[in-house]
mmCIF file of C-alpha atoms in Angstrom:
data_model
loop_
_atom_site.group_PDB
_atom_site.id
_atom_site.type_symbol
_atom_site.label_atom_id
_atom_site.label_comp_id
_atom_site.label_asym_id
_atom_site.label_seq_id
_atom_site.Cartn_x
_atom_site.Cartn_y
_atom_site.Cartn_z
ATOM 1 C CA UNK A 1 104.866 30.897 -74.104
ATOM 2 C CA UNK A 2 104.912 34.958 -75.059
ATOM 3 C CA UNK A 3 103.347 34.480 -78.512
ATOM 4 C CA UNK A 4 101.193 38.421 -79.190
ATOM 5 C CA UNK A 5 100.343 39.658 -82.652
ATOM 6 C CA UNK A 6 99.968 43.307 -83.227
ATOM 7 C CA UNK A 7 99.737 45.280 -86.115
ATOM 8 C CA UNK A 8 103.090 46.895 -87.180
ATOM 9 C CA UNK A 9 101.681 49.956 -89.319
ATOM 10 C CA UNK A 10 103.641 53.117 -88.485
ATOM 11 C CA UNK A 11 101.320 55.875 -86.466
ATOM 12 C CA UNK A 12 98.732 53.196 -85.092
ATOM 13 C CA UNK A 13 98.442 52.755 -81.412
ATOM 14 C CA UNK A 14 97.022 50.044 -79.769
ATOM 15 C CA UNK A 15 93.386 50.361 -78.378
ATOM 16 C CA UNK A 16 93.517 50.841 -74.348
ATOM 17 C CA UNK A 17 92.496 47.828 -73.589
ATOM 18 C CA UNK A 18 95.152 45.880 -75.571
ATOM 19 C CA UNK A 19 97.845 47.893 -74.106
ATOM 20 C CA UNK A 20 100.634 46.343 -71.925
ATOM 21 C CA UNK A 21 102.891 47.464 -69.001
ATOM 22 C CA UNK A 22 106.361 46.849 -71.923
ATOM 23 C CA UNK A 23 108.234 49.364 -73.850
ATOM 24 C CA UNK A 24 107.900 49.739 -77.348
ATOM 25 C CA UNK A 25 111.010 47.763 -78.317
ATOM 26 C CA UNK A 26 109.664 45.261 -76.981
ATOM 27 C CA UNK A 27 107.580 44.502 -80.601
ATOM 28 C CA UNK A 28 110.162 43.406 -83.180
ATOM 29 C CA UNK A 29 108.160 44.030 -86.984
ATOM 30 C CA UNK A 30 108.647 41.278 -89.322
ATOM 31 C CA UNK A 31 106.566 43.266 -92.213
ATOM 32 C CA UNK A 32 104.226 46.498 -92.298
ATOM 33 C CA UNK A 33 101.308 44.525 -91.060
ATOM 34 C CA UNK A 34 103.181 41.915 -88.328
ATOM 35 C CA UNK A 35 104.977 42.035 -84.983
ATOM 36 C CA UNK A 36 106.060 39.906 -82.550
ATOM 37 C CA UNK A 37 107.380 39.932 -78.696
ATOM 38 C CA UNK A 38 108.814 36.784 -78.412
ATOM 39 C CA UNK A 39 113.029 37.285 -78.534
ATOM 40 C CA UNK A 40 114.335 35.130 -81.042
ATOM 41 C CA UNK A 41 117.693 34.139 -81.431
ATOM 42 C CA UNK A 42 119.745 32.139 -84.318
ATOM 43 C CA UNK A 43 122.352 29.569 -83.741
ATOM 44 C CA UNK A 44 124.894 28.969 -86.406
ATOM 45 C CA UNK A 45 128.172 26.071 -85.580
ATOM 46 C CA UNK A 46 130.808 27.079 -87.788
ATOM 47 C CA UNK A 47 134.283 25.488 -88.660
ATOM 48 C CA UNK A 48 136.027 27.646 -91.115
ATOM 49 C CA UNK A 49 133.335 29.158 -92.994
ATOM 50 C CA UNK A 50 134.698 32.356 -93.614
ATOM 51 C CA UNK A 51 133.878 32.315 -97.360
ATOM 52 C CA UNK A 52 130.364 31.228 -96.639
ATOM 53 C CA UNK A 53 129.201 33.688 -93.227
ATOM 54 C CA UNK A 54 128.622 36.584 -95.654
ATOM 55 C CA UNK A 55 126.007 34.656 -98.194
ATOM 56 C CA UNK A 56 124.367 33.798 -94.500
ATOM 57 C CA UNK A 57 124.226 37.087 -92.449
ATOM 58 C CA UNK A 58 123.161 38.910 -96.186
ATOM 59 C CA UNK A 59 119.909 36.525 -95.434
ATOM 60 C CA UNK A 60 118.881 37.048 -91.253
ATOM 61 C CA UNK A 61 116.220 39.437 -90.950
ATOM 62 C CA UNK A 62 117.523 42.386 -89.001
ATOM 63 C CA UNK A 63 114.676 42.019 -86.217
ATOM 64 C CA UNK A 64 115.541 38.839 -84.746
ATOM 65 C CA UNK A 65 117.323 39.604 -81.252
ATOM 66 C CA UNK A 66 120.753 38.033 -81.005
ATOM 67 C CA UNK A 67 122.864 35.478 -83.553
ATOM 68 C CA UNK A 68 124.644 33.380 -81.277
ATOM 69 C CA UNK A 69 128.277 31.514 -83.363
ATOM 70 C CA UNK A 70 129.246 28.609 -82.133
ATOM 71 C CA UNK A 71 132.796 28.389 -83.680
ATOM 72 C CA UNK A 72 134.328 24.702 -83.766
ATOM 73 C CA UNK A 73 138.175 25.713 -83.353
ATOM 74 C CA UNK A 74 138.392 27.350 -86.755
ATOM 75 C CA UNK A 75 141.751 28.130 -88.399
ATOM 76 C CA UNK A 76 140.388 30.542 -90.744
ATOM 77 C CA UNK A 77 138.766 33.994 -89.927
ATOM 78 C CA UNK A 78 135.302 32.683 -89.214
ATOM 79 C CA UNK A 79 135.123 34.557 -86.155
ATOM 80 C CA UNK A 80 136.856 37.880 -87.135
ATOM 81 C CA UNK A 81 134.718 37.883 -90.493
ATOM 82 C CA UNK A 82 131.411 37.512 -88.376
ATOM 83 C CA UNK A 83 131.828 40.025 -86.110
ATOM 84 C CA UNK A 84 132.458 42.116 -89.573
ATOM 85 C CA UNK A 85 129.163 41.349 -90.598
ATOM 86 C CA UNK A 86 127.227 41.307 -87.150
ATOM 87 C CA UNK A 87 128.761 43.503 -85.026
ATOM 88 C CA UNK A 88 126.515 42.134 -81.588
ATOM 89 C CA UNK A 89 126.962 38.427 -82.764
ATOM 90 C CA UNK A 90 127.642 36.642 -79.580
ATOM 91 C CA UNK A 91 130.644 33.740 -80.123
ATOM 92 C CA UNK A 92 130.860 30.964 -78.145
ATOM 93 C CA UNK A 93 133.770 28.619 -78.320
ATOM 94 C CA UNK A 94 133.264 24.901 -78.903
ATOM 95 C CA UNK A 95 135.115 22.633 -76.332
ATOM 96 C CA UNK A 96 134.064 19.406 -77.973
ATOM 97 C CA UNK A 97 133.342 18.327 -81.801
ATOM 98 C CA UNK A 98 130.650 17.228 -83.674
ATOM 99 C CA UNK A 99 127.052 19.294 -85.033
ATOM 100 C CA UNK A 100 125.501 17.979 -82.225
ATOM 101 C CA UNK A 101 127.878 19.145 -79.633
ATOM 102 C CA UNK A 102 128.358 22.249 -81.357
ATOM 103 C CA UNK A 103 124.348 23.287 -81.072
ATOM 104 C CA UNK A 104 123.805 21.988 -77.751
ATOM 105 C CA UNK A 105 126.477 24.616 -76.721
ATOM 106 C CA UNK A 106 124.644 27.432 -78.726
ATOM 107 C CA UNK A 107 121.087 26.166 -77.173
ATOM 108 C CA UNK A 108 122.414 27.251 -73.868
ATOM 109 C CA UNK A 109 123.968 30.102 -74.985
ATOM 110 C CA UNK A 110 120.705 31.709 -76.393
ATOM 111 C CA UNK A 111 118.563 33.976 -74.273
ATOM 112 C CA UNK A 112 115.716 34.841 -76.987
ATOM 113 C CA UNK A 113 112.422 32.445 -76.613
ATOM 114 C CA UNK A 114 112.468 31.019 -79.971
ATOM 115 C CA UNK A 115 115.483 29.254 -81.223
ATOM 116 C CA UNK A 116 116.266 28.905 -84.861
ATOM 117 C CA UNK A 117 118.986 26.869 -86.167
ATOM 118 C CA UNK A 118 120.588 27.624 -89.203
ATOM 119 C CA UNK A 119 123.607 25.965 -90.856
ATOM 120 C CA UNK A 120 126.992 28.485 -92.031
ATOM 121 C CA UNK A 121 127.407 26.752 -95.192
ATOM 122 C CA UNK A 122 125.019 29.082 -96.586
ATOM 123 C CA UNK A 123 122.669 26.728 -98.176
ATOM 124 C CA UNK A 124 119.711 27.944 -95.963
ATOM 125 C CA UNK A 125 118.043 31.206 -96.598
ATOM 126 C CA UNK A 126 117.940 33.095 -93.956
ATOM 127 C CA UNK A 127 114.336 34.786 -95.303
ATOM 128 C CA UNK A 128 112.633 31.961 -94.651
ATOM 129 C CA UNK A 129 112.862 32.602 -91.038
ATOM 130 C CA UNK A 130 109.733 34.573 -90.830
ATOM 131 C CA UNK A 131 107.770 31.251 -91.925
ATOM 132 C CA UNK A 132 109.010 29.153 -88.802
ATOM 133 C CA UNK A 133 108.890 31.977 -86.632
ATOM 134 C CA UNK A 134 104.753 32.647 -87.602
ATOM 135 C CA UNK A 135 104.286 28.583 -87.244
ATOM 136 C CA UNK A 136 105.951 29.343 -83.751
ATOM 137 C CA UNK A 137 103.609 32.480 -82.675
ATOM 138 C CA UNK A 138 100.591 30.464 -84.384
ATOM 139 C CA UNK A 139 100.802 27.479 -82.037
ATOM 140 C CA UNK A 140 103.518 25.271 -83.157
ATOM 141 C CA UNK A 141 105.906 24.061 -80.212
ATOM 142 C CA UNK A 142 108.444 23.310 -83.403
ATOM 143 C CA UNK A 143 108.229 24.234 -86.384
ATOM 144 C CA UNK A 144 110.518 21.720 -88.454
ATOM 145 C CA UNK A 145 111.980 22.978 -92.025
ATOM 146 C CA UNK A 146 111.515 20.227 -95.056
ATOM 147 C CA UNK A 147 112.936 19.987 -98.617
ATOM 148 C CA UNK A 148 110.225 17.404 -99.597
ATOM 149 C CA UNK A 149 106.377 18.764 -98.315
ATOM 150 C CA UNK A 150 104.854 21.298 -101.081
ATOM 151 C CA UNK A 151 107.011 24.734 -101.863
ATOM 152 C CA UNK A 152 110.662 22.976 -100.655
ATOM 153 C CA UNK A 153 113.240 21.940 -102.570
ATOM 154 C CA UNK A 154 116.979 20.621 -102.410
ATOM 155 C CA UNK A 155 119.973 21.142 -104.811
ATOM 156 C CA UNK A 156 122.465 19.498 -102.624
ATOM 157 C CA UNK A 157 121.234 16.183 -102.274
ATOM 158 C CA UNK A 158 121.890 13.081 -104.158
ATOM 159 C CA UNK A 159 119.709 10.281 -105.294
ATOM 160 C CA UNK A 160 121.341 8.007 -102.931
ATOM 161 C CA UNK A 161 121.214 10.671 -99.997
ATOM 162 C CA UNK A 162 117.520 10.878 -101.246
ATOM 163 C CA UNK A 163 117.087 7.431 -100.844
ATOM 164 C CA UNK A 164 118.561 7.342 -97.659
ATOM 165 C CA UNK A 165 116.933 10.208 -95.984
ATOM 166 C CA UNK A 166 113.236 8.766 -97.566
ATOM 167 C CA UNK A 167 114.045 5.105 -95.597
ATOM 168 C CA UNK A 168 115.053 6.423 -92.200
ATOM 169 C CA UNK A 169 112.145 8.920 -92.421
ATOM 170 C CA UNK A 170 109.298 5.890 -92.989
ATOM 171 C CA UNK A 171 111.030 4.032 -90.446
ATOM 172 C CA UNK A 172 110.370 7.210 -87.760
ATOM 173 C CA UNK A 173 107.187 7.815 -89.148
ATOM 174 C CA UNK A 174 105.883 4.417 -88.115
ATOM 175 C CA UNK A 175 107.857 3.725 -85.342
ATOM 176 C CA UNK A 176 107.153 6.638 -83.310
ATOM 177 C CA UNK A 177 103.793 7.663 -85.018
ATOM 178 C CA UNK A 178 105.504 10.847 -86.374
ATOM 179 C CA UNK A 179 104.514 12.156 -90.354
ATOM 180 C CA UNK A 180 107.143 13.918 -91.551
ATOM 181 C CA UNK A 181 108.127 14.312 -94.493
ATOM 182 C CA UNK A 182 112.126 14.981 -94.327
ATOM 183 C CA UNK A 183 114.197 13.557 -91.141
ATOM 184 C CA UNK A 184 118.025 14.559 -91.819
ATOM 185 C CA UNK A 185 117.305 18.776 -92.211
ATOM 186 C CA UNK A 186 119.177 20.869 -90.159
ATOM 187 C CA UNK A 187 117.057 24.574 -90.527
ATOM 188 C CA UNK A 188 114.112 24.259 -87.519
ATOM 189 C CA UNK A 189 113.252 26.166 -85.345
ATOM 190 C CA UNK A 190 111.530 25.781 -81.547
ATOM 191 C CA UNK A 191 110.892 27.348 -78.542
ATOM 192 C CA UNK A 192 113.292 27.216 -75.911
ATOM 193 C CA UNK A 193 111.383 25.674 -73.274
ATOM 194 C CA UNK A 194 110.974 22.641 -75.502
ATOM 195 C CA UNK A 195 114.672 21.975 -74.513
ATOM 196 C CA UNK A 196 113.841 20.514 -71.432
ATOM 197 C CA UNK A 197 111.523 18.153 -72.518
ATOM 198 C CA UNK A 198 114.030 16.492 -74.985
ATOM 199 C CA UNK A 199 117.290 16.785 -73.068
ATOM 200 C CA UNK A 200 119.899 16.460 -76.372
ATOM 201 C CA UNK A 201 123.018 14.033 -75.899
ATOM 202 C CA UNK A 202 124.728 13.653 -78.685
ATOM 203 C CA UNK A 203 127.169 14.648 -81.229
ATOM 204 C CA UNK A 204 127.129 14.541 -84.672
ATOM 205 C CA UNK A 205 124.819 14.999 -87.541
ATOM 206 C CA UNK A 206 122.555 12.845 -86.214
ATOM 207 C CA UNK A 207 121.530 15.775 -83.751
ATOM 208 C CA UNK A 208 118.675 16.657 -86.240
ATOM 209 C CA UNK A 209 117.221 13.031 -86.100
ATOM 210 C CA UNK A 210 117.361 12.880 -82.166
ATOM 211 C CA UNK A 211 115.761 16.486 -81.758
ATOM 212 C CA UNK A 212 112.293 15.162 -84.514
ATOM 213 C CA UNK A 213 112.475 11.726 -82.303
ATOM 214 C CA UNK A 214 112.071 13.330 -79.118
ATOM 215 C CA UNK A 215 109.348 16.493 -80.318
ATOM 216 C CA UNK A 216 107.361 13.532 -81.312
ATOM 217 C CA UNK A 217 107.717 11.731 -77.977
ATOM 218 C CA UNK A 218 107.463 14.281 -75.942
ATOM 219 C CA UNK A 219 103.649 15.200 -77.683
ATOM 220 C CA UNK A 220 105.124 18.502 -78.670
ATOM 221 C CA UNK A 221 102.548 20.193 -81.443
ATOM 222 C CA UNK A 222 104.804 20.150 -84.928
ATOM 223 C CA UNK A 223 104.130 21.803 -88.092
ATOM 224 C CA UNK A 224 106.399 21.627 -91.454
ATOM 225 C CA UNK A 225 107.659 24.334 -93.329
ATOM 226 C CA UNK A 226 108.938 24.192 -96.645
ATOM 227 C CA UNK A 227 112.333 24.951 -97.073
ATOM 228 C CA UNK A 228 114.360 25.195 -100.112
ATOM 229 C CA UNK A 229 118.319 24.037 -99.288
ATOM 230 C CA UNK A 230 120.776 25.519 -101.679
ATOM 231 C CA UNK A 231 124.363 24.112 -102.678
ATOM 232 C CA UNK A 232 127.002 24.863 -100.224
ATOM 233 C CA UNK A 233 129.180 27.633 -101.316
ATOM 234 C CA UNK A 234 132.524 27.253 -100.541
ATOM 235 C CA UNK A 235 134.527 24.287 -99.391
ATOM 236 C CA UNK A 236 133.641 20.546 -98.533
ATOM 237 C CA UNK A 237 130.919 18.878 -96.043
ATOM 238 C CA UNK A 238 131.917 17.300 -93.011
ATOM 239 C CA UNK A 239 128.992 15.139 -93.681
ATOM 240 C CA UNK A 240 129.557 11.534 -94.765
ATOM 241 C CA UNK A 241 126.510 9.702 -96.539
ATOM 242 C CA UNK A 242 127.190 6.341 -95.178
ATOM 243 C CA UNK A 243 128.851 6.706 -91.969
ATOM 244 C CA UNK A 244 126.391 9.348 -90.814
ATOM 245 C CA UNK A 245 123.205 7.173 -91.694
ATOM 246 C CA UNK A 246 124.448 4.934 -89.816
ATOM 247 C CA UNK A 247 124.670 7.291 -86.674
ATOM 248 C CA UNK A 248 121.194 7.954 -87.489
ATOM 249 C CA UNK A 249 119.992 4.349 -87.532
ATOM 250 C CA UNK A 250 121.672 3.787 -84.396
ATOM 251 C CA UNK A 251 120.029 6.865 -82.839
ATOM 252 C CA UNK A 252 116.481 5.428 -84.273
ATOM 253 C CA UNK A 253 116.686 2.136 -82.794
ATOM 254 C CA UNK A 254 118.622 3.240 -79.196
ATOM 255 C CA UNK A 255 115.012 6.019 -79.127
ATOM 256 C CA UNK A 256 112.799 3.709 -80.214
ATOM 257 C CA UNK A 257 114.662 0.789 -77.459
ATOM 258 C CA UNK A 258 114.490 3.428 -74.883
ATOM 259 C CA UNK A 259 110.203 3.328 -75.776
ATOM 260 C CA UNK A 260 110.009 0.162 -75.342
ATOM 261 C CA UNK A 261 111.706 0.163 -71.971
ATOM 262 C CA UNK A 262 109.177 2.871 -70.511
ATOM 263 C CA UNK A 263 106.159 0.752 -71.487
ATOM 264 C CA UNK A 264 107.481 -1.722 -70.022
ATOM 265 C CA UNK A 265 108.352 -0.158 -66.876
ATOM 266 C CA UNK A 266 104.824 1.160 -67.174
ATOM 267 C CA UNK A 267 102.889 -1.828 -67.324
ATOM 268 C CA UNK A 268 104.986 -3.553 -64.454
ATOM 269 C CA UNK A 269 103.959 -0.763 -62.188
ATOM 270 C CA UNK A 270 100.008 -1.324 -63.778
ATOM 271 C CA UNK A 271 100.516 -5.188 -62.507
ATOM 272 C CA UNK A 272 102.022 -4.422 -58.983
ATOM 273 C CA UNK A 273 99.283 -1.892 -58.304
ATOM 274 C CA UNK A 274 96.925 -4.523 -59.242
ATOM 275 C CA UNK A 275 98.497 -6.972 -56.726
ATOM 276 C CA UNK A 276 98.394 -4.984 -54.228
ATOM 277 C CA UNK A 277 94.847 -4.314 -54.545
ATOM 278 C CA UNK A 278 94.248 -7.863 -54.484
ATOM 279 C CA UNK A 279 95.666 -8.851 -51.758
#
């Protein structure tokens, strides 16, 4: 993991001894006192969010290295009106539907070290990037955005959606030993090795549920970040209260099935070395 702090201040070198073999491009400034080398590159699935891609670009920080647009088969200009706006923005067609299908494909489209994932509806500010990012370059293997720990808000979310999101968060906390405070929050961000230890497969909303699951299982080091989600803009959701938490339960009980399963499988090899020994 390439995670290097150096001072940004215009004129100041590096002592000799902190210098490395790299270019100077290499060191992307964030503010007049912070740089970082790590790459980092910003996903956003989009299905006819024309009206909604300029509130999000206005927000991206101009030093991260690459936005990468998944577009799910849009019939507006989503695509034209992006490349407008962020003239390098790398599009990647969707072949199949869903959230979840839609980030796996931008996952594997990425080539920066740190992945952030940010939703087109523009209910995410992109300025709050640089608080994931230093959680990233500080330690954290994923750094996971929440409307409900200290600073974060929400203006988009219902009692009942409230309700719902505060239930299937207890039941992950103490099933899998996590301690989150918000489960169904689609602005994280991670590094991109960490893709390999929770090998994604599915395809809907529930993507975000799946991806906390398996950081926690996986013993990857996690630290909130407050996050403040704004109304959508322009047009309807694609996300359905009841139908969706359902997809999540499913996912929570199929992860925490799949646990049980390894233990198992665990303590029956325990028991046959123990034979064997015996005998």
């Amino acid at each position: 993991m390439s995670s290097v702090l150096r001072p940004a201040i215009p004129g100041q070198e590096p002592a000799a001894a902190d210098r490395q073999p790299i270019t100077a491009d290499v060191y992307r400034p964030i503010s007049s006192h912070l740089a970082i080398t790590p790459p980092v590159s910003v996903v956003i699935p989009a299905m006819n969010e024309a009206e909604n891609l300029p509130y999000v670009f206005k927000t991206l920080p101009d030093w991260i290295h690459e936005v990468v647009l998944v577009d799910g088969n849009s019939t507006d200009d989503t695509v034209e009106v992006a490349r407008g706006l962020w003239p390098d923005v790398k599009v990647v067609e969707q072949r199949g539907k869903g959230k979840g299908d839609a980030l796996i494909t931008g996952f594997e489209a990425c080539t920066g070290d740190i992945i952030v994932m940010v939703d087109a509806d523009g209910s995410a500010d992109g300025n709050e990037i640089v608080s994931y990012v230093s959680a990233l370059v500080s330690g954290a293997d994923f750094a996971k955005g929440s409307r409900f720990a200290n600073g974060g808000g929400t203006d988009d979310m219902t009692p009942i959606r409230k309700l719902g999101n505060w239930a299937l968060c207890t039941v992950v906390n103490r099933k899998f030993g996590a301690r989150y405070t918000d489960l169904c929050y689609g602005y994280n961000a991670f590094w991109r090795h960490c893709l390999d230890k929770i090998d994604l497969d599915c395809t809907g909303f529930e993507i975000e549920t799946l991806i906390n699951i398996r950081v926690v299982k996986a013993g990857l080091k996690v630290q909130e970040i407050p996050s403040h989600e704004y109304l959508r803009i322009h047009g309807a959701s694609n996300l359905r209260a009841v139908r969706d938490g359902l997809r999540v339960l499913r996912v929570i009980l199929k992860e925490r099935s799949n646990r049980r399963a390894l233990r198992g499988r665990s303590h029956a090899r325990v028991l046959s070395a123990g034979r064997g020994e015996a005998s």
